Every structure is written in structure tokens, then in C-alpha cells.
Short mmCIF file of C-alpha atoms in Angstrom, two decimals:
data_model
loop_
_atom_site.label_atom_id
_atom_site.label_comp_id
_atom_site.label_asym_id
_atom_site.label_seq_id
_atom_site.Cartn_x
_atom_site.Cartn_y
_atom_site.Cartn_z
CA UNK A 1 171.64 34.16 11.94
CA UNK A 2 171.89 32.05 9.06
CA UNK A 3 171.04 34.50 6.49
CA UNK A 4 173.13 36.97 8.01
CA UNK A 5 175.87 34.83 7.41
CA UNK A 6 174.76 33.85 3.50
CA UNK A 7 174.52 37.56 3.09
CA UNK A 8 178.08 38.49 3.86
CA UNK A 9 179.62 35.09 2.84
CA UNK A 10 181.28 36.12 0.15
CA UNK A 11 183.23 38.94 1.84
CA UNK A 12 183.77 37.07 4.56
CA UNK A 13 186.08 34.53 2.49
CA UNK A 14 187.67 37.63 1.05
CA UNK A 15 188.69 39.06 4.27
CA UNK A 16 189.82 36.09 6.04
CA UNK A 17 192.86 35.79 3.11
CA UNK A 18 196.01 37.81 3.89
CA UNK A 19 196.06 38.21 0.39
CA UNK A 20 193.22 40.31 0.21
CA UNK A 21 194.36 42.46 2.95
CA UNK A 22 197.70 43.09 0.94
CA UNK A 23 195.98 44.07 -2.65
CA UNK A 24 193.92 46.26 -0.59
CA UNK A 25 196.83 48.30 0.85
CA UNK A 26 198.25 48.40 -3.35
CA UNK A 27 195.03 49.41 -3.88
CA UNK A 28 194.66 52.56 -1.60
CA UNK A 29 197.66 53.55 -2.63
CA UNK A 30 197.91 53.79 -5.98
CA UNK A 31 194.04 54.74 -6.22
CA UNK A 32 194.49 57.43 -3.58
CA UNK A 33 196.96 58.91 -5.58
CA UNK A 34 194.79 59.40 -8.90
CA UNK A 35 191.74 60.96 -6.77
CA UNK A 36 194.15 62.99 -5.26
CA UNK A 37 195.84 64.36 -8.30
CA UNK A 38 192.95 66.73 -9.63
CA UNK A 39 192.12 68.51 -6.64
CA UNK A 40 195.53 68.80 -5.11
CA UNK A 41 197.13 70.07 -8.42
CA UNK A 42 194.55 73.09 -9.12
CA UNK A 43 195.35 74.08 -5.22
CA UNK A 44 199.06 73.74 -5.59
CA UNK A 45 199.29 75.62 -9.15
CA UNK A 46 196.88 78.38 -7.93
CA UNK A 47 199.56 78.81 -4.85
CA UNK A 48 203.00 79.06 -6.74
CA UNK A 49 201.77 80.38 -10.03
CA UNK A 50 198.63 82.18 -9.13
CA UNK A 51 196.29 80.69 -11.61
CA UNK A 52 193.94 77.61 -11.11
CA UNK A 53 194.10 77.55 -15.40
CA UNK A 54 197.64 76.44 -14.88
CA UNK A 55 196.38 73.41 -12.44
CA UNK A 56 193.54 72.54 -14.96
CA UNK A 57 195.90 72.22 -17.56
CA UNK A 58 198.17 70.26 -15.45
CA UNK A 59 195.55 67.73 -14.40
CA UNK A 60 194.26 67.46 -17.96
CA UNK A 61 197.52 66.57 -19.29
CA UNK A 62 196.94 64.02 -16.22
CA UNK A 63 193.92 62.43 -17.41
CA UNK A 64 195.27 62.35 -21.15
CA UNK A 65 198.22 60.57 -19.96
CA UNK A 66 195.94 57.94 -18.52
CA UNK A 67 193.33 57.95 -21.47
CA UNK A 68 196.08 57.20 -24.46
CA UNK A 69 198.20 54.78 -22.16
CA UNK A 70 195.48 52.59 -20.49
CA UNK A 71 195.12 49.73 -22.87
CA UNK A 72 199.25 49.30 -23.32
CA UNK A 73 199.62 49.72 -19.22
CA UNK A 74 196.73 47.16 -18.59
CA UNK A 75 198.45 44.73 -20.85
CA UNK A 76 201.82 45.13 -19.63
CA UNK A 77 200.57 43.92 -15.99
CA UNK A 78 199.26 40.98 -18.05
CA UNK A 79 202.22 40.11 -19.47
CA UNK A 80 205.06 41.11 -17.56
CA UNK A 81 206.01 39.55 -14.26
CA UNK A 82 203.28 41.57 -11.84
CA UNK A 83 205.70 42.11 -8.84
CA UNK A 84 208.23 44.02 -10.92
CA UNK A 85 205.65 45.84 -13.28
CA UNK A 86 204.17 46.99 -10.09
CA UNK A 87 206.86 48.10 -8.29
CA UNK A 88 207.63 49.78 -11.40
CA UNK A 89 204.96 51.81 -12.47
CA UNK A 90 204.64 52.85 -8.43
CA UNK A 91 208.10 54.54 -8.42
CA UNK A 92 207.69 56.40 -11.90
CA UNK A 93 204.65 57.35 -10.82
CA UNK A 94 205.46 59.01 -7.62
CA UNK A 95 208.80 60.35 -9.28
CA UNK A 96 206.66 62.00 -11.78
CA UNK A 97 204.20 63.11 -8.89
CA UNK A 98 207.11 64.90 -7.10
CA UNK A 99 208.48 66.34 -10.45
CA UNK A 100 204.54 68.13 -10.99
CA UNK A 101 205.12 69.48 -7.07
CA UNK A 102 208.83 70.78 -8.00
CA UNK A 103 207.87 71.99 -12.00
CA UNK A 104 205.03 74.03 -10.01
CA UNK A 105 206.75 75.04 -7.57
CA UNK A 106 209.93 76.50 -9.93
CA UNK A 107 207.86 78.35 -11.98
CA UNK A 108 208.11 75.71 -14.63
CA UNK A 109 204.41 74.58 -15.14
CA UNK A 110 205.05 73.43 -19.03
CA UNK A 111 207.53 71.08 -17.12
CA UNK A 112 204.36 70.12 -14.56
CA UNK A 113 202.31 69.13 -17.35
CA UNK A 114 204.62 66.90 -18.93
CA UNK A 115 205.10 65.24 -15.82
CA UNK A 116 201.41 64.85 -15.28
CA UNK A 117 200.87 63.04 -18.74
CA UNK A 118 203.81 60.64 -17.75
CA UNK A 119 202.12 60.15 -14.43
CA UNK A 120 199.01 59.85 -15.84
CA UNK A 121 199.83 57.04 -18.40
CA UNK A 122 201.87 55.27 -15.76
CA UNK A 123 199.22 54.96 -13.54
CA UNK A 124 196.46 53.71 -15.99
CA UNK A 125 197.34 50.20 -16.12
CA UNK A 126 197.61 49.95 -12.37
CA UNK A 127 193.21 49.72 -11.86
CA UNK A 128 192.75 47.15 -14.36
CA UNK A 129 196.12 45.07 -13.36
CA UNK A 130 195.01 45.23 -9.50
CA UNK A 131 191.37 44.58 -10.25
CA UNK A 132 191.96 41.85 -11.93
CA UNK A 133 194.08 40.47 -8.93
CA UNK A 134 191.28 40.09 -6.47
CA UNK A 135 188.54 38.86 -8.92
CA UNK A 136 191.27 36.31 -10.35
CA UNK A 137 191.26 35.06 -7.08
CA UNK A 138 188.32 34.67 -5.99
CA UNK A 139 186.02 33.17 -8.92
CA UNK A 140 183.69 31.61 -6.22
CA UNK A 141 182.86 35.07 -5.02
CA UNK A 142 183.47 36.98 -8.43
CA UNK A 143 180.29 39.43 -7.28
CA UNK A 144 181.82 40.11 -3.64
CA UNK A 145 185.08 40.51 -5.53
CA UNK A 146 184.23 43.51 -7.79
CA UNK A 147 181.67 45.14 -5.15
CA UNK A 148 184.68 45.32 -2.85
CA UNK A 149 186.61 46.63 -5.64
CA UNK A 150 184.45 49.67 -6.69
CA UNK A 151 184.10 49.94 -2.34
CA UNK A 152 187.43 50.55 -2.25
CA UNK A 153 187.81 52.65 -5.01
CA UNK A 154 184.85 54.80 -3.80
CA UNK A 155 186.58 55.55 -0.25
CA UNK A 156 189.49 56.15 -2.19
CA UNK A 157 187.12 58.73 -4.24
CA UNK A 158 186.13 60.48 -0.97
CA UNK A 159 189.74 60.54 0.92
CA UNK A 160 191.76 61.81 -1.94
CA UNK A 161 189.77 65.51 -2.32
CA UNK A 162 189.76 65.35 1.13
CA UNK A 163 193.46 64.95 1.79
CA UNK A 164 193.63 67.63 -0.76
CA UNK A 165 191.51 70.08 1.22
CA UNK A 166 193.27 69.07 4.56
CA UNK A 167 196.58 70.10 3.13
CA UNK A 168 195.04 73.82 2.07
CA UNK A 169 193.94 74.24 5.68
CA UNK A 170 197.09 73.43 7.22
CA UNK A 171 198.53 75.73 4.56
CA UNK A 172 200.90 73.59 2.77
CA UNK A 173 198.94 72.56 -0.10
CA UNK A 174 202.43 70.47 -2.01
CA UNK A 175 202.33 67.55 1.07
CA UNK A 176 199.08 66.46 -0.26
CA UNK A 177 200.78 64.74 -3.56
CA UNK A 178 203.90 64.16 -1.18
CA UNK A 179 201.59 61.96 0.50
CA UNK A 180 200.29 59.83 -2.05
CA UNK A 181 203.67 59.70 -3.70
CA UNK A 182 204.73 58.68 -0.05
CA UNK A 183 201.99 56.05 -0.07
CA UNK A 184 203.78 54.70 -4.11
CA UNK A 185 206.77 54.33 -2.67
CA UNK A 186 205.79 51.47 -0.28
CA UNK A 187 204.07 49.44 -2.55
CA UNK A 188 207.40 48.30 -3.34
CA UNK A 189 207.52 46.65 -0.94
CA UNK A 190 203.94 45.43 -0.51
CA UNK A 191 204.25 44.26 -4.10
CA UNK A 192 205.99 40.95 -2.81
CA UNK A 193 203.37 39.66 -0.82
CA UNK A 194 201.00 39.96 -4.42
CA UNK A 195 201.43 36.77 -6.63
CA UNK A 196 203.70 36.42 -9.03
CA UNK A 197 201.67 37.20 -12.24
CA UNK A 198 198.40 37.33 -13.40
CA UNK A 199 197.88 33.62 -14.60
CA UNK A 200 198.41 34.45 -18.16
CA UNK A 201 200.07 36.33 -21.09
CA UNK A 202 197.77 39.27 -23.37
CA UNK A 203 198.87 38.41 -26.60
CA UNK A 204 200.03 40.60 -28.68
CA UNK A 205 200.30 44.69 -28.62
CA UNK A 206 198.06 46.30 -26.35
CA UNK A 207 196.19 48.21 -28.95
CA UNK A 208 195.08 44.96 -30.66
CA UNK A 209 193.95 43.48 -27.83
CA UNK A 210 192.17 46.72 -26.76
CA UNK A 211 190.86 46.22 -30.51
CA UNK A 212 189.34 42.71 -29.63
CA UNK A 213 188.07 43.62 -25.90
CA UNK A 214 186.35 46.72 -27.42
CA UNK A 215 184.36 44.21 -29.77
CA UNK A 216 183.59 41.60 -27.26
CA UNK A 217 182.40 44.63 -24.60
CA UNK A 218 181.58 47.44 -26.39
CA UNK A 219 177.88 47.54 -23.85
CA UNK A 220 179.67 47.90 -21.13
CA UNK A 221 181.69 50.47 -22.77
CA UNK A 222 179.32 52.69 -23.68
CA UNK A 223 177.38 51.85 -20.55
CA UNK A 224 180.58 53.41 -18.60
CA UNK A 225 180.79 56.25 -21.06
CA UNK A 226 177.11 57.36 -20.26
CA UNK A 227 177.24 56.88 -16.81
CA UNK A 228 180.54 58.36 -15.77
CA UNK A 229 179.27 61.80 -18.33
CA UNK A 230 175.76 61.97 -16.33
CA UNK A 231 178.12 61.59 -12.87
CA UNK A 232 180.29 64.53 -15.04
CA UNK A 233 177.02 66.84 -15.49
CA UNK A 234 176.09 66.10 -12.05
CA UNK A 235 178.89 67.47 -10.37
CA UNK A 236 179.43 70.52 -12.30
CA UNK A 237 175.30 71.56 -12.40
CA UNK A 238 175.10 70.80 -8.82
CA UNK A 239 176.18 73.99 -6.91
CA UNK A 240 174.42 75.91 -9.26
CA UNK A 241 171.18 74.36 -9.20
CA UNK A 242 171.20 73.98 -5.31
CA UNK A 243 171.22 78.02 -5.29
CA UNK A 244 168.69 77.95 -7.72
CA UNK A 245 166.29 76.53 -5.06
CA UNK A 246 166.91 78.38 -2.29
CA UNK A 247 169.92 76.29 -0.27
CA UNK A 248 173.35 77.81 0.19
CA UNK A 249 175.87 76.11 -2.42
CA UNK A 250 177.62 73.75 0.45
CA UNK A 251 174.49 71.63 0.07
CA UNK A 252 175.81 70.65 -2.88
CA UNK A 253 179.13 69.43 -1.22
CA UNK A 254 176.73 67.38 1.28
CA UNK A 255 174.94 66.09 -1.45
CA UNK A 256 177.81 64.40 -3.12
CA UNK A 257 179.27 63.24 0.39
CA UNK A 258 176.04 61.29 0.16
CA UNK A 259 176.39 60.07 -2.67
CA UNK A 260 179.72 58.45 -2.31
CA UNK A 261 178.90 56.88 1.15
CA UNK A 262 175.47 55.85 -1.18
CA UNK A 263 177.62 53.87 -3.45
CA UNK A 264 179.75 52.28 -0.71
CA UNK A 265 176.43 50.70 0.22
CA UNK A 266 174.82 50.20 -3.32
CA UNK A 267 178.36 47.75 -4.42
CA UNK A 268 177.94 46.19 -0.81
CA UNK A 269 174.19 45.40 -1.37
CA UNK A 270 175.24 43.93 -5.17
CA UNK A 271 177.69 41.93 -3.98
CA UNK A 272 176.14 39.96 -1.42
CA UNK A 273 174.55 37.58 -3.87
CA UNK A 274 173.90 36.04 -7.54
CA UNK A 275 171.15 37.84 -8.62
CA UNK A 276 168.70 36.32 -11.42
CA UNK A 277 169.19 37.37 -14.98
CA UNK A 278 171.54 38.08 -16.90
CA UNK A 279 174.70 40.49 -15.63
CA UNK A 280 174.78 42.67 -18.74
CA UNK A 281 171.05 42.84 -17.87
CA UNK A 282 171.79 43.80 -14.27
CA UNK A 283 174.13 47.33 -15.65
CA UNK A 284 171.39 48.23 -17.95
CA UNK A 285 168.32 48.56 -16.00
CA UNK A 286 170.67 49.61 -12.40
CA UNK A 287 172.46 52.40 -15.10
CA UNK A 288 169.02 53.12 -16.62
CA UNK A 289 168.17 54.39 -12.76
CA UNK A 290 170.29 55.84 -12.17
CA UNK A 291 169.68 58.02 -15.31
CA UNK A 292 166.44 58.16 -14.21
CA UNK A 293 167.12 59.42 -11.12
CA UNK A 294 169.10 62.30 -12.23
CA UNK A 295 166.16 63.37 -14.40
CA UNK A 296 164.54 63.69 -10.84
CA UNK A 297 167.72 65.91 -9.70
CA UNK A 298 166.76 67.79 -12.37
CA UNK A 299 162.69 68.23 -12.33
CA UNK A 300 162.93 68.50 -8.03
CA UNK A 301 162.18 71.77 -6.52
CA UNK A 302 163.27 71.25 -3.05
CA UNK A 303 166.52 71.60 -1.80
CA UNK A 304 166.50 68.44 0.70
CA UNK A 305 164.90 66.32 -1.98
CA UNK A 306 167.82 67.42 -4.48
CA UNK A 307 170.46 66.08 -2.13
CA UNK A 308 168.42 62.78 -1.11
CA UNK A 309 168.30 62.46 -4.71
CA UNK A 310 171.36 63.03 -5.31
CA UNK A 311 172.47 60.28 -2.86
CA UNK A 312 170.24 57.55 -3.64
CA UNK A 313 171.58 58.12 -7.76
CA UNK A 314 175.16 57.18 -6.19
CA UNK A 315 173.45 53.55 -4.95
CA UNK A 316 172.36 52.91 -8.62
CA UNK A 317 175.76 54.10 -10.32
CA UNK A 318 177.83 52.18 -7.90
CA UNK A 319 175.65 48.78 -8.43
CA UNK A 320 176.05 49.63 -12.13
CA UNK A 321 179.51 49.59 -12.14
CA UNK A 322 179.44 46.81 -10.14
CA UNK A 323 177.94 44.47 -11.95
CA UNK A 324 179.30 46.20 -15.53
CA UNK A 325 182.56 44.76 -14.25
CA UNK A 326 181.62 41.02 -13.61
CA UNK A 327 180.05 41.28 -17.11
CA UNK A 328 183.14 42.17 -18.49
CA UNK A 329 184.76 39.29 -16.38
CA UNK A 330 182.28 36.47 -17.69
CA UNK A 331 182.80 37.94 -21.08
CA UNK A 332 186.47 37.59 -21.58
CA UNK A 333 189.32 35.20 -20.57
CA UNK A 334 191.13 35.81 -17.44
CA UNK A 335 194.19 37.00 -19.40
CA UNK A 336 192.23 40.03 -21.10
CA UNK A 337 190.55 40.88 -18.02
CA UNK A 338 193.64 43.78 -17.38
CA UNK A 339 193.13 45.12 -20.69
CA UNK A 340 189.44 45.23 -20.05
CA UNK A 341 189.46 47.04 -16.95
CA UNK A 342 192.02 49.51 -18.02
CA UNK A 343 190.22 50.25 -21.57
CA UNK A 344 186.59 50.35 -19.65
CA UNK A 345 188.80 52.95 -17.32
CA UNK A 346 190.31 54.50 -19.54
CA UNK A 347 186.79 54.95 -21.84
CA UNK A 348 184.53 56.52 -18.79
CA UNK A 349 187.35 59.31 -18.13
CA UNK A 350 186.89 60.20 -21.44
CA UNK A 351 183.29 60.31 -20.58
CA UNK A 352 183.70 62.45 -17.97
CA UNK A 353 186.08 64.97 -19.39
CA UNK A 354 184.13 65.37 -22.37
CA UNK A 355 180.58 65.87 -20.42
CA UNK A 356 182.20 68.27 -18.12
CA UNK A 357 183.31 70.65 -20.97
CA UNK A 358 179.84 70.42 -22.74
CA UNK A 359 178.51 70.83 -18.95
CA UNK A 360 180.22 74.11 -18.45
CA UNK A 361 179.81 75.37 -21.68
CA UNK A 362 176.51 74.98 -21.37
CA UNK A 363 176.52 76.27 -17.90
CA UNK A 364 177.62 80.08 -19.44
CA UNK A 365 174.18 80.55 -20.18
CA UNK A 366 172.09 78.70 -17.01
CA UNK A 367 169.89 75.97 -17.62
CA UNK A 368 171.56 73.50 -14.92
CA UNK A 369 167.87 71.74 -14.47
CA UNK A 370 167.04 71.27 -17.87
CA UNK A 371 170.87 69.98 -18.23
CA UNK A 372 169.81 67.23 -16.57
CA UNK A 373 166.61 66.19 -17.42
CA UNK A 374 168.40 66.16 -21.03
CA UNK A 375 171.03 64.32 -20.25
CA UNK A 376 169.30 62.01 -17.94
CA UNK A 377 166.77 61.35 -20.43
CA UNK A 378 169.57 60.34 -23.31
CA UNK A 379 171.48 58.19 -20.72
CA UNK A 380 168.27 56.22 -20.17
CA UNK A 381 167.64 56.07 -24.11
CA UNK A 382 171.25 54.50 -24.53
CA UNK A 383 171.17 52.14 -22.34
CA UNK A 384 167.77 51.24 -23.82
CA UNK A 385 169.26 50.95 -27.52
CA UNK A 386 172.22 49.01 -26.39
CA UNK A 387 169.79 46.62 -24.87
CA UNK A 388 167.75 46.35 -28.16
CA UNK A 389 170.76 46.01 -30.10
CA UNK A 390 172.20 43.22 -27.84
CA UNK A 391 168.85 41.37 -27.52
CA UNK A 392 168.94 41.62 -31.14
CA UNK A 393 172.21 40.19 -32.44
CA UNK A 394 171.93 37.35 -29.79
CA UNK A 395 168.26 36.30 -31.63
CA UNK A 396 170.15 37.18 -34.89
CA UNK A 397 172.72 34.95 -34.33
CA UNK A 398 170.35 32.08 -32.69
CA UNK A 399 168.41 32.58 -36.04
CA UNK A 400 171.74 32.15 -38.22
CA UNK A 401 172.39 29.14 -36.33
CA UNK A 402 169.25 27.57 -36.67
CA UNK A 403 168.97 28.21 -40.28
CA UNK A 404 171.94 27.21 -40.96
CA UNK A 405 171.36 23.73 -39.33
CA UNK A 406 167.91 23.65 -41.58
CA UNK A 407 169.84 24.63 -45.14
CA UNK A 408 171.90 21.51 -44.04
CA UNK A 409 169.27 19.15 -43.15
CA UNK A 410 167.78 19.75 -46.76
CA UNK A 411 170.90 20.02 -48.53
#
């Protein structure tokens, strides 16, 4: 009994604050709507213009939005009062929502995309800013903290496409971003029971301190880069590669159903306890699985292996991501922590966009196996450099020090 309760100690001191119970409700919301957005948009542009290009356009002018405008949204919920900035960036946000759903619907869809980018960049800041609420608040159980952070975000992950689908079977594909933009609306008033700000101020613009966080992180940068493009190559090789062995292509829909629920468990698992080592150390070798791992997607032959696979590589990405965001935390002050989240964000969408278009491209002419044994093996050969190059410049610098102290002791 004891070491149950050790286990889930640190989540149990989360959940018994009415605090945490509120910035999970801002949470859903505002996350729901972003994993919401992609699916929902390519069903509701393929049903009042006819063409899914239209909704892929749409939704890329989403994530652009949110690339370009993550560092300055991340530091704006750092600086300005976080009620108001909040309540703010919810109702432009589900203004701009409803605008995409009416643009669409008019026959306007230039009008839907610039509505998307505004949405988009509105919405950036708010996954840093709220992330950076819980784990501000609970520095005794910074671990718990972040693994229920990338929890929620993963259910989040698996309701929104689904709340996209369930509006296409009921036939009324536009009540799916409604819904979400519904769901904005009251975090107005949720927003009062969050505190007042953040604790501190992000000086100056929020491209120099994006600037400064990219220099103090940059591992965990790339680390989210990598990871978020082999996640990318997954998903789009998957279908394809499950028919390739024999198994109907809604084994690849199972597949990464398992996965998610996989990485519900793999952040739980992480965030049960201080684990030895270093944290930076932690994100390499869990990310360098979880490469590893999709090699085996890749070399597999059986169907029900693939999708075990498949599963067990969302554990490793989750725990990854996990404990990629309590490095960032120990790395930084608590008033860059926004920025951080936002930029690291902000940086493994770009990953993701990027390694799907290479992904399809690459798709035209098969080769969905070797795709990712390749980019498996590279994922596990970054992570390896940026390990070598860390270890390095922290002996590097030790060395500095040390002659430095010697040059004096002669001088």
C-alpha cells in the first residue's frame, strides 16, 4: 500500500487542488480545438467546395499561423495580465474558428484561409502559457506536472479527430469547429478561477527572447523536431504499409488508437517519480527508442506485430516529451518557461509539416518500409550527435574553467 501511494503521490497533490481541475478544463478547451482544426476543416471544405485541396490549404495556413506567431503569443501570456490575455486569445480564436466555417461555407475559401492563419497564431501562445501554469505550480511535483500535461494533451489528440468524424456521420460536418469554438467561449469565464499572472515578466520582444531560449535549449529543440517528423512519417506510411502485409488499411487506424492510449500510459509511468540521471539524458535515450522502434515498424513483416509496434513507439515518444519538457523547465527561469513551450511547439509542427511533405513525396513512388528504417535510423543518429555535442561542450567548458583557474595560479 505504501508504494502504491509513493507511486501516484505526485498526482495525487495535483488533483486534490481546485486549481488543477480549472487549468484542466482551459486546457481541453483550447487544445481540443487545435486537434480538431485539421481534420474537421478538410471534411467541411470537401462538403461546401468539393475539394479536400481547399481544406489542406486551409489547415496549412492554420499551422503557419501558429508556427510564425508562437514565440510572440507565448510571451505575451508572460507578460500580460494571464486572465485577460486568456480570455482574449479564446474569443479571437473561436471568432476566427466560426469565420473558417462561414468563409467555407460562402464559397469564400481565400477568406477561410486567412482566418485559419489568424486562428492559428492566436492559439499558439495558449500551450506554452497554460503549461507553464500547472508546472509553475507545482515545483514539488514538476515530473507529475508535465506527464499530466502531455496526458491531457494526448486525450485531447484522440477526441478532437474523433469529434471530427462524429460530426461527418451525423452529417453536419460545420458543428464540429462550432463545438470547440463553443468550448473557447467559456474559458472566459473559467479564466477567473486561473491566477492572476504567471509570476513574472519575458523581457523584451518575443523574438529575442525566442533568440535566447533557442540557445539555452536548442537539444530539446531538435529533439522535438526529430521526433514529432518520425511521428509525421509514421502516420502517413502507415496505411500503406499495413496493406503491404496483408491487413486491411483500418489496422492502421487501430494501430495509432494504440498508440495514443500508449502514450497516455508512457507520461503516466514518467511521471510517477525522479528518475536517476540527468533529464536531458532521460529525452535522448527514451527519443532514441522510440526511433528505434520505428525502424522495427519498418523491418516487421507481420501485420499484428506492426500495430503492437506501433503502440509501444507511442510509450517512448510520450515519455520523451515528457521529460524534454522538465528539461526545458530546469533549464530556464520560470518567466521564459511560456516562450519555451510555445517555441519547442511551435518548432515540432514544423517538424511535422515538413516530414509529412517529404513523406508523401516520397510515398509517389512506394517504399513506405524502407521510409522508415531511414528515417528511424537518422532520428536515432541525431539524438546520438546532440548527446556527443552536449557531453562535449559541458567537458569543454569544465576544461576552460579549470584552466583558467591554473593560468591564474601561475600567473
Amino acid at each position: 500500500m505504501r508504494s502504491a501511494e509513493v507511486l501516484v503521490g505526485g498526482y495525487r497533490v495535483l488533483l486534490s487542488r481546485s486549481s488543477t481541475w480549472w487549468w484542466m478544463v482551459a486546457t481541453v478547451a483550447t487544445r481540443l480545438a487545435v486537434c480538431t482544426v485539421p481534420l474537421a476543416v478538410v471534411f467541411i471544405a470537401e462538403a461546401h467546395t468539393g475539394s479536400y485541396a481547399w481544406g489542406a490549404v486551409v489547415v496549412g495556413a492554420y499551422a503557419v499561423g501558429e508556427a510564425v506567431a508562437a514565440p510572440w503569443m507565448g510571451a505575451r501570456f508572460q507578460r500580460c495580465p494571464l486572465r485577460a490575455e486568456l480570455r482574449r486569445v479564446a474569443v479571437v480564436e473561436a471568432v476566427a474558428l466560426v469565420g473558417v466555417v462561414v468563409a467555407l461555407r460562402g464559397g469564400v475559401p481565400l477568406g477561410a484561409v486567412v482566418l485559419a492563419a489568424v486562428g492559428g497564431g492566436v492559439a499558439s501562445g495558449t500551450f506554452g502559457g497554460l503549461r507553464t501554469v500547472l508546472v509553475s505550480s507545482a515545483l514539488g511535483e514538476r515530473e507529475s506536472a508535465m506527464a499530466l500535461d502531455v496526458i491531457v494533451n494526448q486525450v485531447c489528440q484522440i477526441a478532437g479527430p474523433a469529434l471530427a468524424a462524429g460530426a461527418v456521420v451525423l452529417g453536419e460536418p460545420d458543428v464540429a469547429l462550432l463545438a470547440v469554438a463553443a468550448g473557447l467561449v467559456a474559458v472566459v469565464g473559467v479564466a477567473g478561477r486561473l491566477p492572476e499572472s504567471l509570476g513574472g515578466s519575458a523581457a523584451g520582444a518575443g523574438g529575442a527572447v525566442g533568440v535566447r531560449v533557442l540557445r539555452v535549449v536548442w537539444p530539446s529543440v531538435v529533439v522535438a523536431v526529430v521526433v514529432m517528423a518520425l511521428q509525421a512519417v509514421v502516420e502517413v506510411t502507415l496505411p500503406g504499409v499495413v496493406e503491404g502485409r496483408g491487413g486491411a488499411a483500418g489496422w492502421a487506424g487501430v494501430a495509432l488508437s494504440l498508440l495514443a492510449v500508449f502514450s497516455v500510459v508512457g507520461s503516466f509511468v514518467y511521471g510517477v517519480r525522479r528518475w536517476r540521471g540527468s533529464v536531458l539524458g532521460h529525452t535522448l535515450v527514451l527519443a532514441s527508442l522510440f526511433g528505434g522502434v520505428v525502424v522495427g515498424v519498418g523491418v516487421v513483416g507481420s501485420v499484428v506485430a506492426t500495430v503492437v509496434l506501433v503502440g509501444v513507439a507511442g510509450f517512448f515518444q510520450a515519455a520523451a516529451s515528457t521529460a524534454r519538457g522538465v528539461s526545458v523547465a530546469e533549464a530556464l527561469p520560470v518567466e521564459e518557461w511560456s516562450v519555451a513551450f510555445s517555441v519547442l511547439y511551435s518548432c515540432g509542427a514544423v517538424g511535422f509539416a515538413v516530414a509529412s511533405g517529404v513523406a508523401a513525396v516520397v510515398l509517389a513512388g512506394g517504399g513506405g518500409e524502407g521510409l522508415l528504417v531511414g528515417t528511424g535510423v537518422g532520428g536515432c543518429a541525431v539524438f546520438l550527435v546532440v548527446g556527443v555535442v552536449r557531453v562535449r561542450g559541458s567537458v569543454g567548458r569544465v576544461v576552460a574553467g579549470s584552466g583558467g583557474r591554473w593560468w591564474r595560479r601561475i600567473g
